[in-house]
Coordinates of C-alpha atoms and ligand atoms in Angstrom, one line a residue:
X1 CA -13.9 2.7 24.8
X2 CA -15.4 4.8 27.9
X3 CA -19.4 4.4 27.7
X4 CA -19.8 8.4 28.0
X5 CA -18.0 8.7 24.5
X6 CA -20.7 6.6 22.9
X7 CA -23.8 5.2 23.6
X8 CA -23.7 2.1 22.7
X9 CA -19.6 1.0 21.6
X10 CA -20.7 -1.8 20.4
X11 CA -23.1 -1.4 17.5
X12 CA -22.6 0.6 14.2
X13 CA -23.0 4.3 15.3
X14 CA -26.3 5.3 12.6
X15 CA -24.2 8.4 12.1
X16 CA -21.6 6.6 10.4
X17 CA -21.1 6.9 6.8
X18 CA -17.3 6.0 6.6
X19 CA -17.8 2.4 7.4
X20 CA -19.5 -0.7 8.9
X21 CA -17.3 -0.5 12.2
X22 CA -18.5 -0.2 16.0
X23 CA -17.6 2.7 18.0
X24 CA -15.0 0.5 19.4
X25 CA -13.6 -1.2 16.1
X26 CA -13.3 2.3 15.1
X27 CA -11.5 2.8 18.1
X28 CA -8.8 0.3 17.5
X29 CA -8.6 0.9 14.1
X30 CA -7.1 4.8 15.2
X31 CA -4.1 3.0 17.1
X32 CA -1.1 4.7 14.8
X33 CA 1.2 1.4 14.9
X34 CA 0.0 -1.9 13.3
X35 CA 2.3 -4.5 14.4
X36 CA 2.0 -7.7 12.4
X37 CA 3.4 -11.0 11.6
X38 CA 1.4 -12.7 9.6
X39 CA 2.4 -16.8 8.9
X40 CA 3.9 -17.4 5.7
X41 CA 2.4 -21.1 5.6
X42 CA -1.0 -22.8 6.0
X43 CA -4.7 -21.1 5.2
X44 CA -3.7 -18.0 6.8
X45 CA -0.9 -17.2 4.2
X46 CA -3.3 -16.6 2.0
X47 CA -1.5 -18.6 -0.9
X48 CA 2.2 -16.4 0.4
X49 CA 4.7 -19.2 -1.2
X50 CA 2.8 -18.1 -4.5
X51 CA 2.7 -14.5 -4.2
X52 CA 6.5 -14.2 -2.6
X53 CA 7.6 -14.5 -6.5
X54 CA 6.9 -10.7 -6.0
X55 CA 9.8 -8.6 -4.0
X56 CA 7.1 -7.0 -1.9
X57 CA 3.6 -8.5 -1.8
X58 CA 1.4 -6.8 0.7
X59 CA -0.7 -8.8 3.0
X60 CA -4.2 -9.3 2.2
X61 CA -4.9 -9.0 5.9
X62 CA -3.3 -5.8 6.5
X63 CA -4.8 -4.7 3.5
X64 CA -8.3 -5.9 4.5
X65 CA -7.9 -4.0 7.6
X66 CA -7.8 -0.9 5.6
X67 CA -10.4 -1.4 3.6
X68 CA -13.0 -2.3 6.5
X69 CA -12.1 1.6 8.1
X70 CA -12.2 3.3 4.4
X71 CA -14.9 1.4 2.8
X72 CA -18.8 0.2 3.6
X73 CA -19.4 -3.5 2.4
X74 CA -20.2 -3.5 -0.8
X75 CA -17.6 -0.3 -1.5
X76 CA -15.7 0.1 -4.9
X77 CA -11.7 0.0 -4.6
X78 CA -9.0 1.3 -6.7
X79 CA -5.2 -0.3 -6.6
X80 CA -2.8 1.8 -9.9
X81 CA 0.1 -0.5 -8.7
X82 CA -1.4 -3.7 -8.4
X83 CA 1.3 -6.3 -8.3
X84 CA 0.2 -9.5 -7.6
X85 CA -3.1 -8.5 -5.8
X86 CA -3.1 -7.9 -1.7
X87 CA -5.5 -5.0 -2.7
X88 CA -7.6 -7.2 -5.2
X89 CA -7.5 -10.4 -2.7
X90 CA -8.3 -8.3 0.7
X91 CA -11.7 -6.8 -1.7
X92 CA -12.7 -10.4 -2.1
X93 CA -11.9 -11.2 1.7
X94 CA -14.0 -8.2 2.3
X95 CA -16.8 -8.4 -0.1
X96 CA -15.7 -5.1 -1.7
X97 CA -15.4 -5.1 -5.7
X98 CA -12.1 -3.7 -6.6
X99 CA -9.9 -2.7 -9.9
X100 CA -6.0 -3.3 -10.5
X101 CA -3.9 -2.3 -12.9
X102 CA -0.1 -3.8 -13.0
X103 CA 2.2 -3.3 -15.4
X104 CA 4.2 -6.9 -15.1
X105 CA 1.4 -9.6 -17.0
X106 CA 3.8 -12.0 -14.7
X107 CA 2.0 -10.7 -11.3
X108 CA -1.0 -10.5 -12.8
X109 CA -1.2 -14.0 -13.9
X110 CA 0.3 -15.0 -10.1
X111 CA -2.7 -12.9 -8.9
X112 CA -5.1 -15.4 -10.9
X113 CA -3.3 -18.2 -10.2
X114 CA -3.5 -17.1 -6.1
X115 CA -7.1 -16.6 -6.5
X116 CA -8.1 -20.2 -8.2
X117 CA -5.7 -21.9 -5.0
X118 CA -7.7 -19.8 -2.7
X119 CA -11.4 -20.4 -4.3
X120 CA -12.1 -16.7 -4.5
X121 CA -13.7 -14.9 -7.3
X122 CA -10.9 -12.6 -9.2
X123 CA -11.4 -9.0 -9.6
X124 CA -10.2 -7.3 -12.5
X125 CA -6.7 -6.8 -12.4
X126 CA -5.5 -5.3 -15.7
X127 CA -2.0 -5.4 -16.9
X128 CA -1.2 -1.9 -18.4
X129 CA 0.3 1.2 -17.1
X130 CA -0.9 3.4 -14.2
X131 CA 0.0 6.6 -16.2
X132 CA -3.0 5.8 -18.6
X133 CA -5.9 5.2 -16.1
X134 CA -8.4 6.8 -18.1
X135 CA -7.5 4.5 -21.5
X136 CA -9.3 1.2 -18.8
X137 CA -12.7 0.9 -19.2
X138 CA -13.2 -0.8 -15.8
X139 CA -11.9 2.3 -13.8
X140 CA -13.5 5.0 -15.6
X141 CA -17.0 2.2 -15.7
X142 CA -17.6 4.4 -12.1
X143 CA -16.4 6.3 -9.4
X144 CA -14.2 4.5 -6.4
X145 CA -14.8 5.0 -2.6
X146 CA -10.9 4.2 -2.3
X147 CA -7.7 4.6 -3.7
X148 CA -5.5 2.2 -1.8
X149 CA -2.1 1.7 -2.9
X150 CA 1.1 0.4 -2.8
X151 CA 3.9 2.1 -5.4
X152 CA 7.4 1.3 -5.7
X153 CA 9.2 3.5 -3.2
X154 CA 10.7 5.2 -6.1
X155 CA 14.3 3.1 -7.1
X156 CA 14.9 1.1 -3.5
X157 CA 14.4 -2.0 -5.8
X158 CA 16.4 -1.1 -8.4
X159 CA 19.4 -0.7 -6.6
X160 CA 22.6 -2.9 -6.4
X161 CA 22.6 -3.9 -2.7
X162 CA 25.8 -2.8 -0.6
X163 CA 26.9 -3.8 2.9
X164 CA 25.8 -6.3 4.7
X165 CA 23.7 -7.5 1.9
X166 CA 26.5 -7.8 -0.6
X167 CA 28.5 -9.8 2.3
X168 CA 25.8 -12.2 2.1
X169 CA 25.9 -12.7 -1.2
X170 CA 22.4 -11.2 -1.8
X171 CA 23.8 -8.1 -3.4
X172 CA 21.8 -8.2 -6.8
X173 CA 19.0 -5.5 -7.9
X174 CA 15.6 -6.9 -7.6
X175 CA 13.4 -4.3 -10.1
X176 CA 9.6 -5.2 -10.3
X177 CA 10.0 -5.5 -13.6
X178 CA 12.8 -3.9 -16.9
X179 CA 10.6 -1.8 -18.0
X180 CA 11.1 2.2 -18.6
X181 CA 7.7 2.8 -17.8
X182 CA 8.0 1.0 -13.9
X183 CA 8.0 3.7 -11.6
X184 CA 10.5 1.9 -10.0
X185 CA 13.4 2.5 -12.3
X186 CA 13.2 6.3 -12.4
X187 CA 15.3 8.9 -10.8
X188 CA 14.2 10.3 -7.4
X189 CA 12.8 13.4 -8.6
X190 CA 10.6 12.1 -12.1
X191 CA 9.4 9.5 -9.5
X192 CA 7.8 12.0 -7.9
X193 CA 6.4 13.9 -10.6
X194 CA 4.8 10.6 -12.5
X195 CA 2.9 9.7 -8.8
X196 CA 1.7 13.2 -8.7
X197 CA 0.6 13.0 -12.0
X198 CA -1.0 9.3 -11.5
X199 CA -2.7 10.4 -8.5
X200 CA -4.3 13.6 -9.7
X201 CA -5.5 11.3 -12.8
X202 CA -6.9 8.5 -10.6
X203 CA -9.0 11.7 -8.6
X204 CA -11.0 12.4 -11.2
X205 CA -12.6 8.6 -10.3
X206 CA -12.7 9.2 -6.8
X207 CA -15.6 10.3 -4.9
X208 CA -15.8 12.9 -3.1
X209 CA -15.0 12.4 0.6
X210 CA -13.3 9.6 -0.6
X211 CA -9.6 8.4 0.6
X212 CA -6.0 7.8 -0.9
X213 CA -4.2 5.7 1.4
X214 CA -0.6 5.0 -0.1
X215 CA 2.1 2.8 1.1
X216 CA 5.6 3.8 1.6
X217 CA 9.0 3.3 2.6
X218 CA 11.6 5.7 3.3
X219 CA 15.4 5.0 1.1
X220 CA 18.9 5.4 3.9
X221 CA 20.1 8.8 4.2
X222 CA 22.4 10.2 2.0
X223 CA 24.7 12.8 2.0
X224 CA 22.7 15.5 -0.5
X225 CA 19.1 14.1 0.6
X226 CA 17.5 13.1 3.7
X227 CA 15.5 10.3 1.7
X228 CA 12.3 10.5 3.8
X229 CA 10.1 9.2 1.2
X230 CA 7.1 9.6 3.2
X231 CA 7.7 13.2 3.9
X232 CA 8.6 14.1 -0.1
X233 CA 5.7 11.8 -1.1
X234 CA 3.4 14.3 1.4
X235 CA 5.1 17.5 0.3
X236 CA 4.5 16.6 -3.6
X237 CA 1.0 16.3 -2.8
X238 CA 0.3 18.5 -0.9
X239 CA -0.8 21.0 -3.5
X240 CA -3.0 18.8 -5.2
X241 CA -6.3 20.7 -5.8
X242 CA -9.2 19.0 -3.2
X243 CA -6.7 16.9 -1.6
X244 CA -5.9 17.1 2.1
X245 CA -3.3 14.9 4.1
X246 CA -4.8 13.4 7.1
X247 CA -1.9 11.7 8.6
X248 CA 0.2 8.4 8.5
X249 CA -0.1 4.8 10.5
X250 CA 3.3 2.9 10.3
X251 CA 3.3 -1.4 9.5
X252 CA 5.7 -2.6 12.0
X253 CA 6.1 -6.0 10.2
X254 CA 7.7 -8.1 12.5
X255 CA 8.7 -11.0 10.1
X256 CA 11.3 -8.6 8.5
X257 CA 14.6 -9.9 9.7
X258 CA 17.2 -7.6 11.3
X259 CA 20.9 -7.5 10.0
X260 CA 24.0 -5.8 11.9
X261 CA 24.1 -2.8 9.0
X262 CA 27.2 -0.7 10.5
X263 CA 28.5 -3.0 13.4
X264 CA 30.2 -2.1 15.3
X265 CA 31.2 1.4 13.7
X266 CA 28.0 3.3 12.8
X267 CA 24.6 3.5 13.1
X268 CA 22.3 2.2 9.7
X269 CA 18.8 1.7 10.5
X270 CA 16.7 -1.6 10.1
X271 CA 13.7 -0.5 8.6
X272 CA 11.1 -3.2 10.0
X273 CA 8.5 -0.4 9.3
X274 CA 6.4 1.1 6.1
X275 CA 4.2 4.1 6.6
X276 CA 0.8 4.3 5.3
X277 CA 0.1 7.7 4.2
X278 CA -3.9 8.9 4.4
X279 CA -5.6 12.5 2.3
X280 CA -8.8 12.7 1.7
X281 CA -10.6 14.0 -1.2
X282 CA -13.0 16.6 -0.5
Ligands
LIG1 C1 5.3 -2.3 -4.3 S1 4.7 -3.2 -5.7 C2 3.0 -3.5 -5.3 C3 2.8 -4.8 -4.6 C4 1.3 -5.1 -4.3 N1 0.9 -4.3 -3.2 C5 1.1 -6.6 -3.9 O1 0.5 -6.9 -2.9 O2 1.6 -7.4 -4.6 C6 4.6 -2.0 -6.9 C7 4.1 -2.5 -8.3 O3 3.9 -1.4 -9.2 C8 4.2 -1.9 -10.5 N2 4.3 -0.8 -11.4 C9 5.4 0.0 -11.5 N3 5.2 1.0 -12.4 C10 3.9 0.8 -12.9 C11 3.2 1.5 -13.8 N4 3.6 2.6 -14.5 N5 1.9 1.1 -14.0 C12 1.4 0.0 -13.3 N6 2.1 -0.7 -12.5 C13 3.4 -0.3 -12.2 C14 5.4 -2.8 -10.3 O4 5.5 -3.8 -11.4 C15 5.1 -3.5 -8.9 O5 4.5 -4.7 -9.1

Protein backbone atom coordinates (compact mmCIF):
# COMPACT_ATOMS: atom_id res chain seq x y z
CA UNK A 1 0.00 0.00 0.00
CA UNK A 2 1.62 3.57 -0.95
CA UNK A 3 2.39 5.34 2.58
CA UNK A 4 0.55 8.69 1.24
CA UNK A 5 -2.83 6.62 1.21
CA UNK A 6 -2.54 5.83 4.86
CA UNK A 7 -0.61 6.80 7.65
CA UNK A 8 0.32 4.11 9.10
CA UNK A 9 -0.67 0.60 6.65
CA UNK A 10 0.06 -1.35 9.07
CA UNK A 11 -2.11 -0.91 12.18
CA UNK A 12 -6.00 -0.90 12.41
CA UNK A 13 -7.08 2.48 10.91
CA UNK A 14 -9.21 3.98 14.36
CA UNK A 15 -11.75 4.94 11.77
CA UNK A 16 -12.59 1.55 10.99
CA UNK A 17 -15.74 0.07 11.93
CA UNK A 18 -16.11 -2.72 9.28
CA UNK A 19 -13.31 -4.86 10.70
CA UNK A 20 -10.11 -5.67 12.60
CA UNK A 21 -7.93 -5.47 9.33
CA UNK A 22 -4.75 -3.08 8.63
CA UNK A 23 -4.89 -0.58 5.93
CA UNK A 24 -2.96 -3.14 3.97
CA UNK A 25 -5.02 -6.43 4.86
CA UNK A 26 -7.79 -4.40 3.72
CA UNK A 27 -5.97 -3.76 0.82
CA UNK A 28 -5.53 -7.36 -0.20
CA UNK A 29 -8.65 -8.29 0.86
CA UNK A 30 -10.19 -5.84 -2.33
CA UNK A 31 -8.11 -8.09 -4.96
CA UNK A 32 -11.45 -9.34 -7.05
CA UNK A 33 -10.02 -13.00 -7.78
CA UNK A 34 -9.30 -15.43 -4.86
CA UNK A 35 -7.33 -18.16 -6.27
CA UNK A 36 -7.14 -21.19 -3.89
CA UNK A 37 -6.24 -24.72 -3.54
CA UNK A 38 -6.58 -25.68 -0.36
CA UNK A 39 -5.06 -29.52 0.63
CA UNK A 40 -7.62 -32.06 1.06
CA UNK A 41 -5.44 -33.98 3.70
CA UNK A 42 -3.52 -33.33 6.93
CA UNK A 43 -4.51 -30.35 9.71
CA UNK A 44 -5.06 -27.96 7.00
CA UNK A 45 -8.10 -29.84 5.48
CA UNK A 46 -9.83 -28.94 8.21
CA UNK A 47 -11.40 -32.49 8.70
CA UNK A 48 -12.25 -32.40 4.26
CA UNK A 49 -12.45 -36.45 3.98
CA UNK A 50 -15.33 -35.90 6.56
CA UNK A 51 -17.14 -33.07 5.14
CA UNK A 52 -16.66 -34.24 1.24
CA UNK A 53 -19.81 -36.61 2.09
CA UNK A 54 -21.35 -33.15 1.05
CA UNK A 55 -21.41 -32.46 -2.97
CA UNK A 56 -20.10 -28.99 -2.30
CA UNK A 57 -18.59 -28.10 1.07
CA UNK A 58 -17.10 -24.67 1.22
CA UNK A 59 -13.71 -24.15 2.72
CA UNK A 60 -13.48 -22.92 6.15
CA UNK A 61 -10.59 -20.91 5.06
CA UNK A 62 -12.09 -19.12 2.22
CA UNK A 63 -14.91 -18.74 4.38
CA UNK A 64 -12.81 -17.28 7.28
CA UNK A 65 -11.43 -14.92 4.88
CA UNK A 66 -14.72 -13.38 4.50
CA UNK A 67 -15.65 -13.17 7.64
CA UNK A 68 -12.38 -11.30 8.90
CA UNK A 69 -13.34 -8.28 6.08
CA UNK A 70 -17.27 -8.30 7.02
CA UNK A 71 -17.08 -8.92 10.69
CA UNK A 72 -15.06 -7.44 13.98
CA UNK A 73 -13.91 -10.30 16.37
CA UNK A 74 -16.38 -11.09 18.35
CA UNK A 75 -19.15 -10.34 15.36
CA UNK A 76 -22.54 -12.45 15.12
CA UNK A 77 -22.87 -14.55 11.71
CA UNK A 78 -25.83 -15.89 9.90
CA UNK A 79 -25.49 -19.09 7.34
CA UNK A 80 -29.73 -20.13 5.99
CA UNK A 81 -27.95 -22.94 3.98
CA UNK A 82 -25.75 -24.40 6.27
CA UNK A 83 -24.73 -27.74 4.99
CA UNK A 84 -22.18 -29.31 6.77
CA UNK A 85 -20.71 -26.09 8.37
CA UNK A 86 -17.67 -23.96 6.34
CA UNK A 87 -19.68 -20.92 7.65
CA UNK A 88 -20.10 -22.40 11.32
CA UNK A 89 -16.36 -23.84 11.32
CA UNK A 90 -14.58 -20.52 9.80
CA UNK A 91 -16.78 -18.58 13.02
CA UNK A 92 -14.96 -20.89 15.37
CA UNK A 93 -11.54 -20.37 13.40
CA UNK A 94 -12.30 -16.79 13.74
CA UNK A 95 -13.67 -16.37 17.14
CA UNK A 96 -17.02 -15.11 15.73
CA UNK A 97 -20.35 -16.79 17.11
CA UNK A 98 -22.48 -17.89 14.31
CA UNK A 99 -26.07 -19.69 13.51
CA UNK A 100 -26.91 -22.41 10.77
CA UNK A 101 -29.74 -23.73 9.74
CA UNK A 102 -29.63 -26.93 7.22
CA UNK A 103 -32.32 -28.79 6.15
CA UNK A 104 -30.47 -32.42 5.76
CA UNK A 105 -29.99 -33.64 9.79
CA UNK A 106 -27.29 -35.84 7.78
CA UNK A 107 -24.91 -32.60 7.33
CA UNK A 108 -25.72 -31.40 10.38
CA UNK A 109 -24.59 -34.36 12.32
CA UNK A 110 -21.26 -34.40 9.86
CA UNK A 111 -20.85 -30.72 11.02
CA UNK A 112 -20.70 -32.11 14.72
CA UNK A 113 -18.90 -34.91 14.02
CA UNK A 114 -16.19 -32.35 12.04
CA UNK A 115 -16.09 -30.18 14.97
CA UNK A 116 -15.36 -32.97 17.87
CA UNK A 117 -12.26 -34.31 15.16
CA UNK A 118 -11.19 -30.75 15.07
CA UNK A 119 -11.47 -29.88 19.04
CA UNK A 120 -13.55 -26.78 18.24
CA UNK A 121 -16.54 -25.66 20.05
CA UNK A 122 -19.90 -26.15 17.78
CA UNK A 123 -22.12 -23.41 17.00
CA UNK A 124 -25.57 -23.86 16.59
CA UNK A 125 -26.41 -25.38 13.54
CA UNK A 126 -30.17 -26.19 13.35
CA UNK A 127 -31.71 -28.64 10.99
CA UNK A 128 -34.93 -27.01 9.66
CA UNK A 129 -35.86 -25.02 6.72
CA UNK A 130 -34.53 -21.59 5.67
CA UNK A 131 -38.06 -20.47 4.59
CA UNK A 132 -39.04 -20.37 8.35
CA UNK A 133 -36.11 -18.31 9.96
CA UNK A 134 -38.28 -16.54 12.25
CA UNK A 135 -39.90 -20.00 13.78
CA UNK A 136 -35.60 -20.46 15.37
CA UNK A 137 -35.12 -19.00 18.44
CA UNK A 138 -31.34 -18.71 18.03
CA UNK A 139 -31.67 -16.36 14.92
CA UNK A 140 -34.35 -14.16 16.08
CA UNK A 141 -32.23 -14.41 19.99
CA UNK A 142 -30.42 -11.00 18.15
CA UNK A 143 -29.48 -9.19 15.30
CA UNK A 144 -26.45 -10.55 12.84
CA UNK A 145 -23.51 -8.45 11.53
CA UNK A 146 -23.52 -10.96 8.52
CA UNK A 147 -25.35 -13.01 6.31
CA UNK A 148 -22.84 -15.25 4.57
CA UNK A 149 -24.10 -17.86 2.42
CA UNK A 150 -23.83 -20.55 0.24
CA UNK A 151 -27.47 -21.77 -1.56
CA UNK A 152 -27.85 -24.41 -4.00
CA UNK A 153 -27.29 -22.77 -7.39
CA UNK A 154 -30.84 -23.44 -8.01
CA UNK A 155 -31.17 -27.31 -9.74
CA UNK A 156 -27.29 -27.75 -11.08
CA UNK A 157 -27.29 -30.73 -8.51
CA UNK A 158 -30.32 -32.09 -9.34
CA UNK A 159 -29.53 -32.69 -12.71
CA UNK A 160 -28.70 -36.03 -14.66
CA UNK A 161 -25.17 -35.38 -15.83
CA UNK A 162 -24.57 -35.43 -19.78
CA UNK A 163 -21.36 -35.39 -21.86
CA UNK A 164 -18.34 -36.00 -20.78
CA UNK A 165 -19.62 -36.90 -17.37
CA UNK A 166 -21.99 -39.62 -18.48
CA UNK A 167 -18.88 -41.03 -20.65
CA UNK A 168 -17.18 -41.44 -17.45
CA UNK A 169 -19.70 -43.10 -15.91
CA UNK A 170 -20.43 -40.30 -13.31
CA UNK A 171 -23.67 -39.40 -14.94
CA UNK A 172 -26.04 -39.68 -11.81
CA UNK A 173 -27.85 -36.57 -10.03
CA UNK A 174 -26.31 -35.67 -6.90
CA UNK A 175 -29.36 -33.54 -4.95
CA UNK A 176 -28.41 -32.20 -1.46
CA UNK A 177 -30.96 -33.92 -0.26
CA UNK A 178 -35.00 -35.56 -1.71
CA UNK A 179 -36.70 -33.22 -0.24
CA UNK A 180 -39.53 -30.71 -1.83
CA UNK A 181 -38.58 -28.15 0.32
CA UNK A 182 -34.47 -28.14 -0.89
CA UNK A 183 -34.06 -25.17 -2.90
CA UNK A 184 -32.24 -27.27 -4.97
CA UNK A 185 -34.88 -29.24 -6.57
CA UNK A 186 -37.08 -26.40 -7.76
CA UNK A 187 -37.55 -24.93 -11.18
CA UNK A 188 -35.40 -21.98 -12.22
CA UNK A 189 -37.79 -19.45 -11.76
CA UNK A 190 -39.58 -20.53 -8.00
CA UNK A 191 -35.77 -20.88 -7.11
CA UNK A 192 -35.59 -17.48 -7.43
CA UNK A 193 -38.54 -16.34 -5.81
CA UNK A 194 -38.06 -18.70 -2.43
CA UNK A 195 -34.23 -16.92 -2.14
CA UNK A 196 -35.84 -13.56 -2.53
CA UNK A 197 -38.18 -14.42 -0.08
CA UNK A 198 -35.56 -16.14 2.35
CA UNK A 199 -33.32 -13.21 2.08
CA UNK A 200 -35.82 -10.44 2.74
CA UNK A 201 -36.86 -12.71 5.90
CA UNK A 202 -33.33 -13.15 7.18
CA UNK A 203 -33.05 -8.83 6.84
CA UNK A 204 -35.21 -8.29 9.31
CA UNK A 205 -32.14 -9.92 11.63
CA UNK A 206 -29.57 -8.02 9.99
CA UNK A 207 -28.07 -4.92 11.21
CA UNK A 208 -28.06 -2.12 9.57
CA UNK A 209 -24.90 -1.57 7.57
CA UNK A 210 -24.60 -4.99 7.71
CA UNK A 211 -23.64 -7.44 4.65
CA UNK A 212 -25.16 -10.45 2.59
CA UNK A 213 -22.40 -12.09 0.82
CA UNK A 214 -23.89 -15.15 -1.25
CA UNK A 215 -22.16 -17.74 -3.08
CA UNK A 216 -22.90 -18.74 -6.62
CA UNK A 217 -22.42 -20.51 -9.65
CA UNK A 218 -23.62 -19.94 -12.99
CA UNK A 219 -25.72 -23.28 -14.86
CA UNK A 220 -24.20 -23.82 -19.13
CA UNK A 221 -26.06 -21.83 -21.56
CA UNK A 222 -29.07 -22.88 -22.93
CA UNK A 223 -30.88 -22.19 -25.87
CA UNK A 224 -34.03 -20.09 -24.13
CA UNK A 225 -31.79 -18.71 -21.09
CA UNK A 226 -28.45 -17.43 -20.80
CA UNK A 227 -28.17 -19.16 -17.22
CA UNK A 228 -26.03 -16.47 -15.50
CA UNK A 229 -27.02 -17.32 -12.11
CA UNK A 230 -25.08 -14.59 -10.66
CA UNK A 231 -26.59 -11.99 -12.81
CA UNK A 232 -30.54 -13.35 -12.22
CA UNK A 233 -29.58 -13.81 -8.53
CA UNK A 234 -28.51 -9.76 -8.65
CA UNK A 235 -31.43 -8.69 -10.78
CA UNK A 236 -34.01 -10.56 -8.23
CA UNK A 237 -32.63 -8.64 -5.57
CA UNK A 238 -32.15 -5.80 -6.66
CA UNK A 239 -35.44 -4.35 -5.61
CA UNK A 240 -35.23 -5.50 -2.23
CA UNK A 241 -36.19 -2.51 0.05
CA UNK A 242 -32.66 -1.27 1.91
CA UNK A 243 -30.61 -3.55 -0.02
CA UNK A 244 -27.85 -2.35 -2.30
CA UNK A 245 -25.44 -4.64 -4.56
CA UNK A 246 -21.95 -3.80 -3.96
CA UNK A 247 -20.25 -6.07 -6.42
CA UNK A 248 -18.87 -9.69 -6.77
CA UNK A 249 -15.22 -11.45 -6.01
CA UNK A 250 -14.99 -14.78 -8.09
CA UNK A 251 -13.22 -18.27 -6.15
CA UNK A 252 -10.97 -19.48 -8.68
CA UNK A 253 -10.55 -22.98 -7.03
CA UNK A 254 -7.83 -24.50 -8.58
CA UNK A 255 -8.36 -28.15 -7.23
CA UNK A 256 -11.48 -28.38 -9.51
CA UNK A 257 -10.34 -30.72 -12.33
CA UNK A 258 -10.81 -29.75 -16.03
CA UNK A 259 -12.52 -32.21 -18.55
CA UNK A 260 -12.44 -31.83 -22.50
CA UNK A 261 -16.45 -30.75 -22.50
CA UNK A 262 -16.92 -30.35 -26.46
CA UNK A 263 -13.56 -31.63 -27.92
CA UNK A 264 -12.77 -31.16 -30.46
CA UNK A 265 -16.20 -29.67 -31.88
CA UNK A 266 -17.37 -26.86 -29.63
CA UNK A 267 -16.66 -24.82 -27.02
CA UNK A 268 -18.30 -25.82 -23.18
CA UNK A 269 -16.75 -24.02 -20.49
CA UNK A 270 -14.95 -25.47 -17.32
CA UNK A 271 -16.24 -23.63 -14.61
CA UNK A 272 -13.20 -23.70 -12.06
CA UNK A 273 -14.85 -20.45 -10.72
CA UNK A 274 -17.88 -19.40 -8.12
CA UNK A 275 -18.80 -15.76 -7.66
CA UNK A 276 -19.34 -14.29 -4.48
CA UNK A 277 -22.03 -11.79 -4.65
CA UNK A 278 -21.83 -8.68 -1.87
CA UNK A 279 -25.16 -5.87 -0.94
CA UNK A 280 -25.28 -4.22 1.85
CA UNK A 281 -28.02 -3.43 4.16
CA UNK A 282 -28.48 0.10 4.75
C1 LIG B 1 -24.33 -25.37 -1.55
S1 LIG B 1 -24.86 -26.24 -0.12
C2 LIG B 1 -24.07 -25.40 1.21
C3 LIG B 1 -22.74 -26.00 1.56
C4 LIG B 1 -22.08 -25.33 2.76
N1 LIG B 1 -21.59 -24.01 2.39
C5 LIG B 1 -20.96 -26.17 3.34
O1 LIG B 1 -19.86 -25.64 3.58
O2 LIG B 1 -21.17 -27.35 3.57
C6 LIG B 1 -26.55 -25.77 0.04
C7 LIG B 1 -27.25 -26.43 1.22
O3 LIG B 1 -28.56 -25.87 1.36
C8 LIG B 1 -29.40 -26.89 1.92
N2 LIG B 1 -30.80 -26.46 1.70
C9 LIG B 1 -31.53 -26.51 0.56
N3 LIG B 1 -32.76 -26.03 0.77
C10 LIG B 1 -32.83 -25.65 2.08
C11 LIG B 1 -33.86 -25.07 2.88
N4 LIG B 1 -35.08 -24.81 2.42
N5 LIG B 1 -33.55 -24.80 4.19
C12 LIG B 1 -32.30 -25.08 4.70
N6 LIG B 1 -31.32 -25.65 3.98
C13 LIG B 1 -31.57 -25.92 2.67
C14 LIG B 1 -28.97 -28.15 1.19
O4 LIG B 1 -29.32 -29.32 1.89
C15 LIG B 1 -27.45 -27.93 1.07
O5 LIG B 1 -26.75 -28.60 2.11
Amino acid sequence: MDDQQCDDASRPDPRNKLNDLTGREWVYALRSVITTRYPTSGPEAYAHTLRRRHPSPKPPQLMAELIRFFTRRGGHVLDPFAGVGGTLLACSLEGRTGVGIELAQEYADCYYHVCQTLQLAPQPLIVGDARHLHAYAEVVARPFDLILTDPPYAAMQARTKTGEHKKRGRSAATPFTDSTADLGNLDYQTFLSELRNIVEQALVWLKPGGHLVLFTKDLQPAHDHHNMLHADIVQTLWSVPRLAFRGYRIWHDQSQNLYPFGYPFAFVANQVHQFILIFRYA
